[in-house]
Tab-separated table of C-alpha atoms in Angstrom:
chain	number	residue	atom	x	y	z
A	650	UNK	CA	7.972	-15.646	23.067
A	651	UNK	CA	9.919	-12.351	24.540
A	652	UNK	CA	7.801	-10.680	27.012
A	653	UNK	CA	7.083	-6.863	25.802
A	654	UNK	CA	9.127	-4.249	28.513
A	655	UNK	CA	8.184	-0.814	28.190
A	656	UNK	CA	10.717	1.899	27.603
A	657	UNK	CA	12.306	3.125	30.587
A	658	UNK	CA	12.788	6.978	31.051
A	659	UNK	CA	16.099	8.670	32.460
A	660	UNK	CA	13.883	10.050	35.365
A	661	UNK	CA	13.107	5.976	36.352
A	662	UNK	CA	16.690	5.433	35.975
A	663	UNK	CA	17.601	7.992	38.256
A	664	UNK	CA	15.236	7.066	40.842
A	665	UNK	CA	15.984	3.663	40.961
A	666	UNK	CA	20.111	4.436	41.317
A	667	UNK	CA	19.102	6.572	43.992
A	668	UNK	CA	16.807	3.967	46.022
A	669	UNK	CA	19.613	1.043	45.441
A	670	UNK	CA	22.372	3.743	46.773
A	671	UNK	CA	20.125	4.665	49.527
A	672	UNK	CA	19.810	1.073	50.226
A	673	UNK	CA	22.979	0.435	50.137
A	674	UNK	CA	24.406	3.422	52.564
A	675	UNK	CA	21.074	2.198	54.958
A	676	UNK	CA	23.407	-1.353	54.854
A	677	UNK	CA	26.416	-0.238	55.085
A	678	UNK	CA	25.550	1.560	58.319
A	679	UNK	CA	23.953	-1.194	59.849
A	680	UNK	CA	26.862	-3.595	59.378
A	681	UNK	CA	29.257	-0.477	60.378
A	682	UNK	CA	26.978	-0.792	63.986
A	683	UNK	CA	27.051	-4.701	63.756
A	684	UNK	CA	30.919	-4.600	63.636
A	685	UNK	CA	31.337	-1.865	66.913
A	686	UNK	CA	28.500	-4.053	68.602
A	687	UNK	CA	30.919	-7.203	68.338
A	688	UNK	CA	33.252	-5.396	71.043
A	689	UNK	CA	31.047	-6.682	73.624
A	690	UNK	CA	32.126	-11.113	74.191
A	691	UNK	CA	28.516	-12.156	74.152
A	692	UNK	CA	27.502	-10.634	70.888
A	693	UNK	CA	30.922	-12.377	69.587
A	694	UNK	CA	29.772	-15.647	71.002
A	695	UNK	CA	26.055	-15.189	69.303
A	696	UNK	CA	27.721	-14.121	66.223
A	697	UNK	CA	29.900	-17.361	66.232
A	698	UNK	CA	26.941	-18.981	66.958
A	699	UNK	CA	24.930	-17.748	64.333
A	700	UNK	CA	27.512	-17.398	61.634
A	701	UNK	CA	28.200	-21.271	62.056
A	702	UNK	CA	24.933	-21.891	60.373
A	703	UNK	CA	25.557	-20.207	57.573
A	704	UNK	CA	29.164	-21.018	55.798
A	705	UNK	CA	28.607	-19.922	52.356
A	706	UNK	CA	28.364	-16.288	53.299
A	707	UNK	CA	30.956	-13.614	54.195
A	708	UNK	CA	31.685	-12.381	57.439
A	709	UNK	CA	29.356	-8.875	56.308
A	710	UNK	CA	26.529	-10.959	55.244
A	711	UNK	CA	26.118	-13.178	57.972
A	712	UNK	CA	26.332	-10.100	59.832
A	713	UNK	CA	23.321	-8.607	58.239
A	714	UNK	CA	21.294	-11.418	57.906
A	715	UNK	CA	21.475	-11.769	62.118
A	716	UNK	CA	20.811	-8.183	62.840
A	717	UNK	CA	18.072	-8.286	60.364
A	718	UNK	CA	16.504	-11.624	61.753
A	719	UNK	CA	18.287	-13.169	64.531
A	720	UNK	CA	16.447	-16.660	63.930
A	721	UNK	CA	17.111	-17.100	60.553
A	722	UNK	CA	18.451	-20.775	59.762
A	723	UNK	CA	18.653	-20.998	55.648
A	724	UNK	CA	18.504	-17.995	53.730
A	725	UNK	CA	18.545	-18.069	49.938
A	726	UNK	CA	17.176	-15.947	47.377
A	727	UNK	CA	13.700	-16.161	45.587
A	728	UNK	CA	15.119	-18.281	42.441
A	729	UNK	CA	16.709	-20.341	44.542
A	730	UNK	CA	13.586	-21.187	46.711
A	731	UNK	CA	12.140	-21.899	43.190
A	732	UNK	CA	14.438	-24.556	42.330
A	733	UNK	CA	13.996	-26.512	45.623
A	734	UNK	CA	10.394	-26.394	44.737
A	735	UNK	CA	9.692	-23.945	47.478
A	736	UNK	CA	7.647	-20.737	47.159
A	737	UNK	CA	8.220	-17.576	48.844
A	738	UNK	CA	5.144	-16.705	51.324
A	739	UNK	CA	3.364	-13.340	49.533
A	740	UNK	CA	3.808	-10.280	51.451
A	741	UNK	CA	6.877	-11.572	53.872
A	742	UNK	CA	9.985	-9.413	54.374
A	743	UNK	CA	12.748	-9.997	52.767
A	744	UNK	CA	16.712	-9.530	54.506
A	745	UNK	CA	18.854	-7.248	52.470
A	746	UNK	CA	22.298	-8.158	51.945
A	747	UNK	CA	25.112	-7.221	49.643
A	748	UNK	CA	26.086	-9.606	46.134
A	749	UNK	CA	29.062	-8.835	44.258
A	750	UNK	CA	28.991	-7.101	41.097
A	751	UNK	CA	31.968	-8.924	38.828
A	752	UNK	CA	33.313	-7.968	35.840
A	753	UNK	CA	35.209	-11.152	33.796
A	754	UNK	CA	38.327	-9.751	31.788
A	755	UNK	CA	40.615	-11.992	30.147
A	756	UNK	CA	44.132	-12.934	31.222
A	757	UNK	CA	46.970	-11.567	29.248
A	758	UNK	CA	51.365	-11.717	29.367
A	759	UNK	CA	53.719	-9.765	30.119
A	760	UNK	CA	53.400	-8.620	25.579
A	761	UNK	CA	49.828	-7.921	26.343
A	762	UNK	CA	48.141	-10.387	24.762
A	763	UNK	CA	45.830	-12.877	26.011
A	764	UNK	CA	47.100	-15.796	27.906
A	765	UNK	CA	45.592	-19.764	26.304
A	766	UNK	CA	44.477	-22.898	28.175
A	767	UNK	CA	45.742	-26.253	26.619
A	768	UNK	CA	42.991	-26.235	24.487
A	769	UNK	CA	43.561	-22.926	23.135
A	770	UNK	CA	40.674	-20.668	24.552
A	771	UNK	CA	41.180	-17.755	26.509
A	772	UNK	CA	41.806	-17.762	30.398
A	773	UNK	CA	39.794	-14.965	32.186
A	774	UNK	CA	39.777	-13.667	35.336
A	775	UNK	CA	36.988	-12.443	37.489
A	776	UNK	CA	36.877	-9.039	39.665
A	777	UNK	CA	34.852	-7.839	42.330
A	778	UNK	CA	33.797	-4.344	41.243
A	779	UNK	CA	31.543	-3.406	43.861
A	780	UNK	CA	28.607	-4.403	45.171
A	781	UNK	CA	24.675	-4.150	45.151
A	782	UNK	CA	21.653	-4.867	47.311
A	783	UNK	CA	19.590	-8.019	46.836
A	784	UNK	CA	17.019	-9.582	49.129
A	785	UNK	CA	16.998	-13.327	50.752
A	786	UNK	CA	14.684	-14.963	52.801
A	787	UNK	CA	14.291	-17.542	55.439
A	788	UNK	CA	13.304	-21.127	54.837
A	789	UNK	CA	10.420	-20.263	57.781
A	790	UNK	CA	8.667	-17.269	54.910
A	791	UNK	CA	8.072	-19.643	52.051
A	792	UNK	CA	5.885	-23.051	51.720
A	793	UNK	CA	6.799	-26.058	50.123
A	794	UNK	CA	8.277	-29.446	50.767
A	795	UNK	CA	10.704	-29.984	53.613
A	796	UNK	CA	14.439	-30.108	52.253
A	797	UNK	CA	16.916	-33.002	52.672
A	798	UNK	CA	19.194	-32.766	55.867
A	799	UNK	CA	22.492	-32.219	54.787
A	800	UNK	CA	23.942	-33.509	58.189
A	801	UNK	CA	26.621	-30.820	58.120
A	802	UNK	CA	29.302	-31.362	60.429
A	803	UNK	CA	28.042	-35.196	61.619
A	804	UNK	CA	31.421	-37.240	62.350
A	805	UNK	CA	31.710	-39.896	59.689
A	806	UNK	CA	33.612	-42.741	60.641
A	807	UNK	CA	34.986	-43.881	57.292
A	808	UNK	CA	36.170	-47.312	57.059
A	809	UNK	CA	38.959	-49.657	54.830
A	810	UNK	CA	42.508	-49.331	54.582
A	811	UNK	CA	44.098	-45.242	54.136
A	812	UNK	CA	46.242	-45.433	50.666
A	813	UNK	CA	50.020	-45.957	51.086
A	814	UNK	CA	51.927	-42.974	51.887
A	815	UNK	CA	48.599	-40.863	52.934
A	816	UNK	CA	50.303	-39.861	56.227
A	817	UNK	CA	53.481	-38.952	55.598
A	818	UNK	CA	52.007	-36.580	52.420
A	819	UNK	CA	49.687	-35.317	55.052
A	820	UNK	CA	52.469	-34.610	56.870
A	821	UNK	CA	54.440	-32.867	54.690
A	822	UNK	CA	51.781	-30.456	53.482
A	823	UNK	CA	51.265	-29.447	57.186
A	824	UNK	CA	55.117	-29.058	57.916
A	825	UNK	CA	55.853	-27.462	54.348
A	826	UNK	CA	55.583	-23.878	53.488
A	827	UNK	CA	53.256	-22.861	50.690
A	828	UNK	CA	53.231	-20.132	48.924
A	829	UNK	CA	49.488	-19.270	47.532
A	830	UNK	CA	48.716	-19.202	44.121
A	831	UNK	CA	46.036	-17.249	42.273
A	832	UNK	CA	43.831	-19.193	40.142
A	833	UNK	CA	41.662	-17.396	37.607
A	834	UNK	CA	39.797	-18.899	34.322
């Protein structure tokens, strides 16, 4: 059954585009302060530092989330917290950061018209058309069961015999110029 959701009124609209653009100028000039703060080599180093932890997010949002709360460790967002069978703490602070807003278009030639995968369906491509506010938290605000150590970055000595010719391919990708190619479905 659809949940019932009340009309909303131009005036709500309004308010709410001007809290989320509020928000978002409040952001952008605390990551404009982050970046001039990074002059200094030991806020570089603790940004290294920090940002390490955290390789899924950009440069700007690992910014954020360590001026906002320097001893975060695994930030995700409510949903997410959800599906590792964790549950957000009630009344804890969330850390603002910025999520891309995408639009999906297809693909089309050089004639205009759209451009087919083997199979015949339309290849699309995805732009970032700006962004928006949305709140994460820290794995220390919510309760639940403790989550599997990834073991990031632990040395793994494999073992067996490499497949013929892995070097020198190796090789030649390193020594070989590439030019990058944009991929987009």
């Amino acid at each position: 059954m659809v949940g019932y959701r009340r009309p909303v009124s131009e005036a709500e609209r309004a308010a709410t585009a001007e809290a989320r653009q509020a928000t978002l100028d409040k952001l952008h000039a605390q990551l404009s302060d982050g970046i001039l703060a990074l002059n200094d080599p030991r806020a570089w180093q603790e940004w290294l530092k920090f940002s390490s932890q955290f390789h899924r997010y950009s440069f700007g949002n690992s910014l954020l989330i360590m001026l906002q709360d320097p001893q975060a460790t695994h930030v995700a967002g409510n949903q997410a917290f959800k599906a590792m069978g964790r549950q957000v703490r009630r009344g804890e602070t969330g850390i603002k950061v910025l999520a891309p807003i995408t639009r999906r278009e297809p693909r089309l030639n050089d004639a205009g018209q759209p451009v087919r995968d083997d199979e015949g369906r339309a290849v699309h491509q995805t732009y970032v058309v700006g962004t928006k506010p949305v709140t994460v938290f820290d794995i220390r605000q919510t309760d639940g069961p403790p989550l599997p150590n990834p073991k990031i970055g632990d040395a793994l000595l494999l073992t067996g015999q490499a497949p013929t010719g892995l070097w020198d391919r190796l090789q030649d990708l390193l020594c070989e110029p590439r030019v990058p190619q944009l991929v987009g479905r």
